[in-house]
Short mmCIF file of C-alpha atoms in Angstrom, two decimals:
data_model
loop_
_atom_site.label_atom_id
_atom_site.label_comp_id
_atom_site.label_asym_id
_atom_site.label_seq_id
_atom_site.Cartn_x
_atom_site.Cartn_y
_atom_site.Cartn_z
CA MET A 8 0.00 0.00 0.00
CA PRO A 9 1.49 3.36 -1.00
CA LYS A 10 2.17 5.70 1.90
CA ASP A 11 1.17 9.33 1.89
CA PRO A 12 3.97 11.81 1.20
CA ARG A 13 4.09 12.99 4.82
CA SER A 14 4.79 9.58 6.26
CA HIS A 15 7.43 9.07 3.57
CA ARG A 16 9.11 12.23 4.66
CA LEU A 17 8.97 11.10 8.27
CA GLU A 18 10.26 7.65 7.44
CA GLY A 19 13.94 8.46 7.23
CA ARG A 20 13.99 11.07 9.91
CA LEU A 21 11.65 10.67 12.80
CA THR A 22 10.24 7.22 12.65
CA VAL A 23 11.91 6.08 15.84
CA LEU A 24 10.52 8.91 17.91
CA HIS A 25 7.15 8.51 16.25
CA ARG A 26 7.16 4.81 17.05
CA LYS A 27 8.11 5.54 20.61
CA LEU A 28 5.57 8.27 21.25
CA SER A 29 2.81 6.41 19.47
CA HIS A 30 3.07 3.66 22.05
CA PHE A 31 2.33 6.23 24.66
CA TYR A 32 -0.39 8.32 23.05
CA ALA A 33 -1.91 9.03 19.66
CA VAL A 34 0.70 11.26 18.05
CA SER A 35 -1.17 14.15 16.52
CA GLU A 36 -0.31 15.66 13.16
CA ALA A 37 0.69 18.75 15.11
CA VAL A 38 3.39 16.79 16.92
CA GLU A 39 4.57 15.23 13.68
CA ARG A 40 4.71 18.60 11.96
CA ALA A 41 6.51 20.14 14.91
CA LEU A 42 9.16 17.47 14.83
CA VAL A 43 9.61 17.56 11.08
CA GLU A 44 10.01 21.31 11.15
CA LEU A 45 12.36 21.41 14.08
CA CYS A 46 14.58 18.51 13.23
CA THR A 47 16.29 19.94 10.22
CA ARG A 48 19.83 20.32 11.49
CA GLU A 49 21.47 16.92 11.45
CA VAL A 50 24.54 16.49 13.62
CA ARG A 51 26.92 13.59 14.08
CA PHE A 52 29.11 12.57 16.98
CA GLU A 53 31.92 10.07 16.81
CA ARG A 54 32.21 7.19 19.22
CA GLN A 55 33.46 8.51 22.63
CA GLN A 56 32.84 12.12 21.60
CA ALA A 57 31.49 14.37 24.35
CA ILE A 58 28.08 15.90 23.63
CA VAL A 59 28.17 17.99 26.78
CA GLU A 60 30.32 17.90 29.93
CA ALA A 61 29.26 18.52 33.52
CA GLY A 62 29.42 22.23 34.32
CA GLU A 63 29.20 23.30 30.67
CA ALA A 64 26.35 25.24 29.10
CA TYR A 65 24.11 23.11 26.91
CA GLN A 66 24.42 23.74 23.16
CA ALA A 67 21.09 22.32 22.05
CA VAL A 68 18.47 19.67 22.65
CA TYR A 69 19.00 16.63 20.44
CA LEU A 70 16.64 14.03 19.11
CA LEU A 71 18.66 10.85 18.77
CA ALA A 72 18.17 9.16 15.40
CA GLU A 73 20.93 6.53 15.50
CA GLY A 74 23.33 5.25 18.13
CA TRP A 75 23.62 5.10 21.91
CA VAL A 76 24.45 7.98 24.25
CA THR A 77 25.77 7.46 27.78
CA ARG A 78 24.69 9.82 30.55
CA PHE A 79 27.08 9.63 33.47
CA LYS A 80 28.44 11.36 36.56
CA LEU A 81 32.06 11.47 37.69
CA LEU A 82 32.55 11.55 41.45
CA PRO A 83 35.41 13.41 43.17
CA THR A 84 36.95 9.96 43.84
CA GLY A 85 37.15 9.35 40.08
CA ASP A 86 34.39 6.74 40.21
CA ARG A 87 31.86 6.84 37.41
CA GLN A 88 28.13 6.25 37.71
CA ILE A 89 26.25 5.72 34.47
CA ILE A 90 22.78 7.21 34.88
CA ASN A 91 21.26 5.74 31.76
CA PHE A 92 21.66 5.08 28.07
CA ALA A 93 19.75 7.21 25.57
CA LEU A 94 18.54 5.22 22.57
CA PRO A 95 17.20 6.28 19.17
CA GLY A 96 13.94 8.18 19.58
CA ASP A 97 15.08 9.63 22.91
CA PHE A 98 15.66 13.30 23.49
CA VAL A 99 19.12 14.09 24.78
CA CYS A 100 19.87 17.27 26.78
CA PHE A 101 16.22 18.15 27.29
CA ASN A 102 17.36 19.92 30.46
CA ALA A 103 18.79 22.56 28.11
CA THR A 104 15.28 24.03 28.08
CA LEU A 105 15.24 24.33 31.88
CA PHE A 106 18.72 24.49 33.38
CA SER A 107 21.60 26.70 32.28
CA LYS A 108 24.37 24.16 32.84
CA ALA A 109 24.71 20.40 32.55
CA ASP A 110 25.14 18.55 35.87
CA HIS A 111 26.47 15.40 34.21
CA PHE A 112 28.31 14.17 31.14
CA LEU A 113 26.76 13.00 27.88
CA THR A 114 29.00 11.02 25.56
CA ALA A 115 28.38 9.18 22.32
CA LYS A 116 28.79 5.49 23.11
CA THR A 117 28.61 4.56 19.43
CA PRO A 118 28.67 6.72 16.31
CA VAL A 119 25.62 8.95 16.75
CA ARG A 120 23.32 10.71 14.33
CA ALA A 121 20.94 13.22 15.87
CA TYR A 122 18.83 16.27 15.12
CA ALA A 123 19.71 19.45 16.96
CA ILE A 124 16.79 21.48 18.25
CA GLU A 125 17.38 25.09 19.26
CA LYS A 126 17.57 25.33 23.05
CA ASN A 127 14.73 27.73 23.77
CA PRO A 128 13.77 28.11 27.40
CA PHE A 129 10.89 25.76 28.09
CA GLY A 130 8.42 28.61 28.59
CA LYS A 131 9.26 30.00 25.16
CA LEU A 132 9.27 26.59 23.53
CA LEU A 133 5.85 25.99 24.93
CA ALA A 134 4.51 29.14 23.29
CA LEU A 135 6.34 28.46 20.02
CA ASP A 136 5.59 24.80 19.86
CA PRO A 137 3.25 23.22 22.38
CA ALA A 138 3.38 19.84 20.64
CA LEU A 139 7.14 19.59 21.04
CA ALA A 140 6.83 20.76 24.64
CA VAL A 141 4.45 17.88 25.35
CA ALA A 142 6.77 15.36 23.71
CA LEU A 143 9.75 16.66 25.69
CA THR A 144 7.82 16.61 28.94
CA TRP A 145 6.68 13.07 28.37
CA ALA A 146 10.25 12.01 27.61
CA ASN A 147 11.42 13.75 30.77
CA ALA A 148 8.85 12.03 32.98
CA HIS A 149 9.61 8.72 31.30
CA GLU A 150 13.30 9.07 32.03
CA GLU A 151 12.46 9.88 35.64
CA ALA A 152 10.36 6.70 35.86
CA LEU A 153 13.29 4.67 34.52
CA LEU A 154 15.69 6.16 37.06
CA ALA A 155 13.28 5.42 39.91
CA GLU A 156 13.20 1.77 38.86
CA ARG A 157 17.01 1.72 38.54
CA LEU A 158 17.22 3.07 42.09
CA ALA A 159 15.26 0.01 43.22
CA SER A 160 17.80 -2.17 41.41
CA LEU A 161 20.82 -0.52 43.00
CA GLY A 162 19.22 -0.26 46.42
CA ARG A 163 17.43 -3.57 46.81
CA ARG A 164 18.19 -6.04 44.01
CA THR A 165 20.94 -8.67 43.88
CA ALA A 166 23.58 -8.56 41.14
CA ARG A 167 21.73 -11.31 39.23
CA GLU A 168 18.45 -9.41 39.50
CA ARG A 169 20.09 -6.13 38.47
CA VAL A 170 21.66 -7.50 35.30
CA ALA A 171 18.53 -9.47 34.35
CA HIS A 172 16.35 -6.42 35.02
CA LEU A 173 18.48 -4.13 32.87
CA PHE A 174 18.39 -6.65 30.02
CA CYS A 175 14.58 -6.96 30.26
CA GLU A 176 14.32 -3.17 30.19
CA LEU A 177 16.74 -2.71 27.29
CA TRP A 178 15.00 -5.44 25.33
CA ARG A 179 11.67 -3.64 25.68
CA ARG A 180 13.04 -0.19 24.92
CA LEU A 181 14.81 -1.51 21.84
CA HIS A 182 11.86 -3.63 20.74
CA LEU A 183 9.62 -0.57 20.89
CA ILE A 184 11.79 1.16 18.30
CA GLU A 185 12.17 -2.06 16.30
CA LEU A 186 15.85 -2.51 16.97
CA THR A 187 15.54 -6.04 18.29
CA ASP A 188 16.18 -8.91 15.91
CA ASN A 189 13.96 -11.77 17.04
CA ASP A 190 15.46 -12.82 20.36
CA ARG A 191 18.59 -10.67 19.99
CA PHE A 192 19.14 -7.11 21.08
CA PRO A 193 22.17 -4.89 20.44
CA LEU A 194 24.37 -4.13 23.46
CA PRO A 195 27.28 -1.94 22.34
CA ILE A 196 28.65 -1.53 25.87
CA THR A 197 31.38 -3.20 27.91
CA GLN A 198 31.14 -5.18 31.14
CA GLU A 199 32.74 -2.16 32.81
CA ASP A 200 29.86 -0.01 31.55
CA LEU A 201 27.40 -2.53 32.98
CA ALA A 202 29.25 -2.40 36.28
CA ASP A 203 29.15 1.41 36.37
CA THR A 204 25.45 1.32 35.54
CA LEU A 205 24.48 -1.24 38.16
CA GLY A 206 26.71 -0.35 41.10
CA LEU A 207 28.79 -3.53 40.74
CA SER A 208 32.43 -4.35 40.06
CA ALA A 209 33.40 -5.53 36.57
CA VAL A 210 34.39 -8.88 38.10
CA HIS A 211 30.97 -9.27 39.68
CA VAL A 212 29.27 -8.41 36.37
CA ASN A 213 31.40 -10.98 34.58
CA ARG A 214 30.47 -13.67 37.11
CA THR A 215 26.78 -12.72 36.93
CA LEU A 216 26.70 -12.84 33.13
CA ARG A 217 28.30 -16.29 33.25
CA GLN A 218 25.66 -17.37 35.76
CA LEU A 219 22.78 -16.17 33.56
CA ARG A 220 24.40 -17.93 30.60
CA ASN A 221 24.86 -21.16 32.55
CA GLU A 222 21.20 -21.02 33.56
CA GLY A 223 20.30 -20.98 29.86
CA LEU A 224 18.71 -17.54 30.01
CA ILE A 225 21.02 -15.58 27.71
CA GLU A 226 23.79 -15.94 25.17
CA LEU A 227 26.38 -13.21 24.83
CA GLY A 228 27.61 -12.17 21.39
CA THR A 229 29.84 -9.36 20.23
CA ASN A 230 27.81 -6.24 20.88
CA HIS A 231 24.58 -8.14 21.28
CA VAL A 232 22.69 -10.36 23.68
CA ARG A 233 20.45 -13.27 22.74
CA VAL A 234 17.59 -13.88 25.14
CA LEU A 235 16.94 -17.62 25.27
CA SER A 236 14.05 -17.36 27.71
CA MET A 237 12.42 -13.98 28.26
CA ARG A 238 10.11 -15.48 30.84
CA GLY A 239 13.08 -16.94 32.70
CA LEU A 240 14.96 -13.64 32.51
CA GLU A 241 11.92 -11.76 33.81
CA GLN A 242 11.60 -14.22 36.68
CA ALA A 243 15.29 -13.84 37.48
CA ALA A 244 14.81 -10.06 37.54
CA GLY A 245 11.44 -9.90 39.29
CA PHE A 246 10.60 -7.77 36.28
CA GLU A 247 7.26 -5.98 35.99
CA ASP A 248 6.97 -3.60 33.07
CA GLY A 249 4.33 -1.14 34.33
CA TYR A 250 6.92 1.57 35.02
CA LEU A 251 7.77 1.70 31.31
CA HIS A 252 4.28 2.94 30.48
CA PHE A 253 4.42 1.28 27.07
CA THR A 254 0.92 0.25 26.14
CA GLU A 255 1.18 -1.81 23.00
CA VAL A 256 4.63 -3.28 23.07
CA GLY A 257 4.93 -6.72 21.57
CA GLN A 258 6.06 -9.37 24.02
CA LEU A 259 8.89 -11.81 23.39
CA ARG A 260 8.14 -15.07 25.21
CA MET B 30 6.89 47.55 55.21
CA PRO B 31 3.30 46.69 54.25
CA LYS B 32 2.94 44.00 51.62
CA ASP B 33 0.65 44.28 48.64
CA PRO B 34 -2.61 42.33 48.87
CA ARG B 35 -1.51 39.73 46.35
CA SER B 36 1.55 38.70 48.28
CA HIS B 37 -0.60 38.60 51.39
CA ARG B 38 -2.93 36.19 49.68
CA LEU B 39 -0.01 34.06 48.59
CA GLU B 40 1.57 34.11 52.01
CA GLY B 41 -0.48 31.39 53.62
CA ARG B 42 -0.91 29.26 50.57
CA LEU B 43 1.87 29.17 48.07
CA THR B 44 4.85 30.76 49.66
CA VAL B 45 6.90 27.59 49.76
CA LEU B 46 6.47 26.88 46.08
CA HIS B 47 7.09 30.50 45.26
CA ARG B 48 10.26 30.47 47.32
CA LYS B 49 11.38 27.31 45.62
CA LEU B 50 10.67 28.40 42.06
CA SER B 51 12.09 31.87 42.61
CA HIS B 52 15.47 30.33 43.31
CA PHE B 53 15.32 28.77 39.91
CA TYR B 54 13.89 31.57 37.78
CA ALA B 55 11.99 34.85 38.15
CA VAL B 56 8.46 33.71 38.94
CA SER B 57 6.14 35.73 36.76
CA GLU B 58 2.83 37.11 37.93
CA ALA B 59 1.25 34.69 35.46
CA VAL B 60 2.72 31.75 37.38
CA GLU B 61 1.61 33.24 40.68
CA ARG B 62 -1.91 33.82 39.39
CA ALA B 63 -2.04 30.34 37.90
CA LEU B 64 -1.10 28.78 41.20
CA VAL B 65 -3.45 30.94 43.25
CA GLU B 66 -6.34 30.09 40.96
CA LEU B 67 -5.63 26.40 40.75
CA CYS B 68 -4.79 25.70 44.33
CA THR B 69 -8.17 26.24 45.84
CA ARG B 70 -9.06 22.72 46.95
CA GLU B 71 -7.17 21.98 50.14
CA VAL B 72 -6.77 18.33 51.08
CA ARG B 73 -5.25 16.66 54.10
CA PHE B 74 -3.68 13.26 54.56
CA GLU B 75 -2.96 11.62 57.88
CA ARG B 76 0.42 10.19 58.73
CA GLN B 77 0.90 6.85 56.87
CA GLN B 78 -2.14 7.51 54.65
CA ALA B 79 -1.74 6.40 51.03
CA ILE B 80 -2.03 9.18 48.48
CA VAL B 81 -1.83 6.76 45.58
CA GLU B 82 -0.78 3.12 45.27
CA ALA B 83 1.18 1.45 42.48
CA GLY B 84 -1.17 0.32 39.71
CA GLU B 85 -3.93 2.74 40.71
CA ALA B 86 -5.20 5.63 38.61
CA TYR B 87 -4.02 9.01 39.86
CA GLN B 88 -6.71 11.17 41.48
CA ALA B 89 -5.06 14.55 41.09
CA VAL B 90 -1.79 16.44 41.08
CA TYR B 91 -0.98 17.92 44.49
CA LEU B 92 1.07 20.86 45.54
CA LEU B 93 2.48 20.02 48.93
CA ALA B 94 2.03 22.84 51.46
CA GLU B 95 3.00 21.07 54.70
CA GLY B 96 4.52 17.73 55.59
CA TRP B 97 6.65 15.05 53.97
CA VAL B 98 5.53 12.50 51.37
CA THR B 99 7.41 9.26 50.70
CA ARG B 100 7.63 7.94 47.15
CA PHE B 101 8.53 4.26 47.17
CA LYS B 102 8.48 0.98 45.26
CA LEU B 103 7.70 -2.45 46.64
CA LEU B 104 9.56 -5.30 44.99
CA PRO B 105 8.10 -8.81 44.52
CA THR B 106 10.45 -9.91 47.33
CA GLY B 107 8.72 -7.52 49.73
CA ASP B 108 11.74 -5.22 49.83
CA ARG B 109 11.04 -1.51 49.74
CA GLN B 110 13.01 1.13 47.87
CA ILE B 111 12.28 4.73 48.79
CA ILE B 112 12.69 6.81 45.64
CA ASN B 113 12.59 10.19 47.31
CA PHE B 114 10.86 12.42 49.82
CA ALA B 115 8.60 15.20 48.58
CA LEU B 116 8.82 18.34 50.71
CA PRO B 117 6.63 21.45 50.93
CA GLY B 118 6.65 23.32 47.63
CA ASP B 119 7.04 20.10 45.68
CA PHE B 120 4.44 18.81 43.28
CA VAL B 121 3.29 15.29 44.06
CA CYS B 122 1.79 12.99 41.40
CA PHE B 123 2.80 15.25 38.50
CA ASN B 124 2.83 12.09 36.41
CA ALA B 125 -0.97 12.24 36.64
CA THR B 126 -0.77 14.65 33.71
CA LEU B 127 1.16 12.14 31.59
CA PHE B 128 0.58 8.54 32.70
CA SER B 129 -2.73 6.86 33.40
CA LYS B 130 -1.58 4.78 36.35
CA ALA B 131 0.93 5.21 39.16
CA ASP B 132 3.99 2.94 38.97
CA HIS B 133 4.90 3.46 42.64
CA PHE B 134 3.41 4.30 46.02
CA LEU B 135 3.00 7.74 47.54
CA THR B 136 2.32 7.87 51.26
CA ALA B 137 2.10 10.72 53.75
CA LYS B 138 5.13 10.37 56.02
CA THR B 139 3.80 13.05 58.37
CA PRO B 140 0.42 14.78 58.52
CA VAL B 141 0.16 16.45 55.12
CA ARG B 142 -1.65 19.53 53.87
CA ALA B 143 -1.76 19.94 50.11
CA TYR B 144 -3.66 21.60 47.27
CA ALA B 145 -5.28 19.31 44.75
CA ILE B 146 -4.99 20.35 41.13
CA GLU B 147 -7.30 18.77 38.58
CA LYS B 148 -5.41 16.10 36.63
CA ASN B 149 -5.72 17.41 33.11
CA PRO B 150 -3.61 15.66 30.49
CA PHE B 151 -0.42 17.66 30.09
CA GLY B 152 -1.31 18.78 26.58
CA LYS B 153 -4.59 20.23 27.85
CA LEU B 154 -2.98 21.76 30.92
CA LEU B 155 -0.49 23.45 28.70
CA ALA B 156 -3.25 25.10 26.67
CA LEU B 157 -5.26 25.98 29.79
CA ASP B 158 -2.37 27.12 31.85
CA PRO B 159 1.07 27.41 30.32
CA ALA B 160 2.55 28.90 33.49
CA LEU B 161 1.57 25.90 35.57
CA ALA B 162 2.84 23.59 32.84
CA VAL B 163 6.24 25.26 33.04
CA ALA B 164 6.32 24.96 36.84
CA LEU B 165 5.38 21.28 36.66
CA THR B 166 7.96 20.57 33.99
CA TRP B 167 10.67 22.25 35.98
CA ALA B 168 9.72 20.25 39.06
CA ASN B 169 9.78 17.07 37.01
CA ALA B 170 13.23 17.75 35.58
CA HIS B 171 14.46 18.73 39.02
CA GLU B 172 13.25 15.47 40.52
CA GLU B 173 14.98 13.59 37.72
CA ALA B 174 18.23 15.42 38.52
CA LEU B 175 17.90 14.40 42.18
CA LEU B 176 17.33 10.75 41.27
CA ALA B 177 20.38 10.76 38.98
CA GLU B 178 22.50 11.98 41.87
CA ARG B 179 20.95 9.38 44.21
CA LEU B 180 21.88 6.70 41.66
CA ALA B 181 25.50 7.81 42.02
CA SER B 182 25.15 7.41 45.80
CA LEU B 183 23.71 3.92 45.61
CA GLY B 184 26.04 2.82 42.83
CA ARG B 185 29.36 4.31 43.83
CA ARG B 186 29.34 5.93 47.28
CA THR B 187 30.20 4.33 50.62
CA ALA B 188 27.60 4.17 53.41
CA ARG B 189 29.22 7.17 55.13
CA GLU B 190 29.21 9.16 51.89
CA ARG B 191 25.59 8.19 51.18
CA VAL B 192 24.23 9.31 54.53
CA ALA B 193 26.32 12.50 54.55
CA HIS B 194 25.24 13.28 50.98
CA LEU B 195 21.56 12.81 51.73
CA PHE B 196 21.85 15.09 54.76
CA CYS B 197 23.62 17.80 52.71
CA GLU B 198 20.88 17.54 50.09
CA LEU B 199 18.00 17.61 52.58
CA TRP B 200 19.56 20.56 54.38
CA ARG B 201 19.67 22.54 51.14
CA ARG B 202 16.18 21.55 50.02
CA LEU B 203 14.77 22.47 53.43
CA HIS B 204 16.81 25.65 53.70
CA LEU B 205 15.46 26.81 50.34
CA ILE B 206 11.93 26.67 51.70
CA GLU B 207 13.04 28.14 55.03
CA LEU B 208 12.38 25.04 57.08
CA THR B 209 15.85 24.85 58.59
CA ASP B 210 16.39 26.34 62.02
CA ASN B 211 19.96 27.63 62.09
CA ASP B 212 22.07 24.47 61.97
CA ARG B 213 19.10 22.11 62.52
CA PHE B 214 16.89 20.51 59.93
CA PRO B 215 13.76 18.40 60.49
CA LEU B 216 14.06 14.67 59.71
CA PRO B 217 10.75 12.97 60.45
CA ILE B 218 11.92 9.57 59.21
CA THR B 219 13.29 6.43 60.82
CA GLN B 220 16.66 4.74 60.40
CA GLU B 221 14.77 2.05 58.47
CA ASP B 222 13.54 4.74 56.06
CA LEU B 223 17.13 5.94 55.63
CA ALA B 224 18.20 2.36 54.95
CA ASP B 225 15.47 1.89 52.32
CA THR B 226 16.44 5.19 50.72
CA LEU B 227 20.16 4.52 50.55
CA GLY B 228 20.33 0.81 49.76
CA LEU B 229 21.72 -0.07 53.20
CA SER B 230 20.60 -2.20 56.13
CA ALA B 231 19.15 -0.48 59.20
CA VAL B 232 22.12 -1.78 61.21
CA HIS B 233 24.56 -0.24 58.74
CA VAL B 234 22.69 3.08 58.88
CA ASN B 235 22.80 3.04 62.66
CA ARG B 236 26.55 2.41 62.66
CA THR B 237 27.12 5.12 60.06
CA LEU B 238 25.09 7.72 61.99
CA ARG B 239 27.12 6.90 65.08
CA GLN B 240 30.31 7.33 63.07
CA LEU B 241 29.26 10.77 61.75
CA ARG B 242 28.30 11.76 65.30
CA ASN B 243 31.61 10.55 66.70
CA GLU B 244 33.42 12.57 64.07
CA GLY B 245 31.66 15.66 65.38
CA LEU B 246 29.77 16.30 62.14
CA ILE B 247 26.17 15.85 63.29
CA GLU B 248 23.99 15.52 66.36
CA LEU B 249 20.81 13.47 66.16
CA GLY B 250 17.66 14.71 67.88
CA THR B 251 14.11 13.44 67.87
CA ASN B 252 12.91 14.12 64.34
CA HIS B 253 15.74 16.48 63.58
CA VAL B 254 19.45 16.59 62.80
CA ARG B 255 21.89 19.25 63.93
CA VAL B 256 24.75 19.86 61.51
CA LEU B 257 27.83 20.74 63.56
CA SER B 258 30.08 21.24 60.55
CA MET B 259 28.50 21.63 57.14
CA ARG B 260 31.92 21.84 55.53
CA GLY B 261 32.93 18.62 57.25
CA LEU B 262 29.70 16.91 56.21
CA GLU B 263 30.17 18.04 52.61
CA GLN B 264 33.72 16.72 52.63
CA ALA B 265 32.53 13.41 54.06
CA ALA B 266 29.95 13.22 51.27
CA GLY B 267 32.05 14.55 48.40
CA PHE B 268 29.09 16.88 48.01
CA GLU B 269 28.85 19.31 45.09
CA ASP B 270 25.55 21.12 44.79
CA GLY B 271 25.43 21.92 41.08
CA TYR B 272 22.84 19.18 40.40
CA LEU B 273 20.34 21.00 42.63
CA HIS B 274 20.26 23.97 40.25
CA PHE B 275 19.53 26.34 43.12
CA THR B 276 21.08 29.65 42.28
CA GLU B 277 20.69 31.86 45.31
CA VAL B 278 20.52 29.49 48.22
CA GLY B 279 22.16 30.72 51.39
CA GLN B 280 25.04 28.61 52.58
CA LEU B 281 25.46 27.25 56.08
CA ARG B 282 29.15 27.07 56.93
#
């Protein structure tokens, strides 16, 4: 069936965000138009390139089209805590509309393609473009919900539960934007990254991954994970997906 | 000096929020009016009363005028993770404007007085009342920034650093809304609550509090903490306050 010209135009540019938002609410034409109009300036970041550093002024808000972005804090001790990974369809640096300076680091984990959106103060953005303001606010609240769940992992889950929970979450986030491949999902991060995300040591992560593999729940490839039993992984994690607020996400069983 | 009638009217109702927001940006008369008009329905919750439970539909958004609210998750294992404490001037249940159901529990930790705001979808709220939408969005982003910093505590800080960091943060949040009393700040929570906030056991919290007391950094009272050396407490925590995005907060040294 031929698509209308608008959806064609969206196809190459905003599909991931559209897919993501459409799982949350009916994306109006106003939102689509807003995004198409705003996302004209394509930018690229190389692997490991800083997007913004803690203490710096934000340059722009970005809508991530391809690649992974790491949000992290560096403590005075030199320790690193990864806050989260931004995936395609996520806004990066949305705090640029609200805060003058970044309070953490954002770095391209893989080669990144994104659309830069002018960093209007939120109040102005809201007058200029209410639809984009709604999308940004949803993304912001969604990120907050993810961090709250991660807090539960770091505070009260075992290493096995933490790793399994993160994999369940990543699988769903990636599946939503159609970046899973049957039972496989991309994981372009190291065991050290996992450790710094989950409050564990790299050695502990390594042991935990081996355990999950030995239990027949996952298989680890180069830059990807194969989930052999999603139900088993969910049970290992005590995973309940309500906090993701995805309504129509397909389930891998 | 006599105050104008509008500030008089605000005095008893919205001062804490006003104080809070005014540290972040110049609160316009539009925001003030919006809040005065919206915050007409006063509600009260008794100590331990549920405001919303995980899985339930939200009833309203609340602006907290007095008291503490605990946001927490219950895991399938029965373990509890406290996400954060909402203080006067904070919005509670702002996700009511974005998500249909709560993904965590909100409970009055002390007797609570709040203003209920009708739970319009965010898009509608934004059309009805852009000023309130901006205030809510700021509060949301601010909460996210606090959770990101808490993640760093749970992931990469020692027990001593975690407790000291939380106390530095609470002192500043409470000082902003003028609820500190010289070097004392109210702390109407138990050691078990601290443990469930910081990913520790109650025994470990008890030992850590004793340690901080023995070091001459704090004194513990009934429902309050006295900070004997804020500089010492900050050093113990490795505390840097940039993530709070408070611009004009007085410093206790």
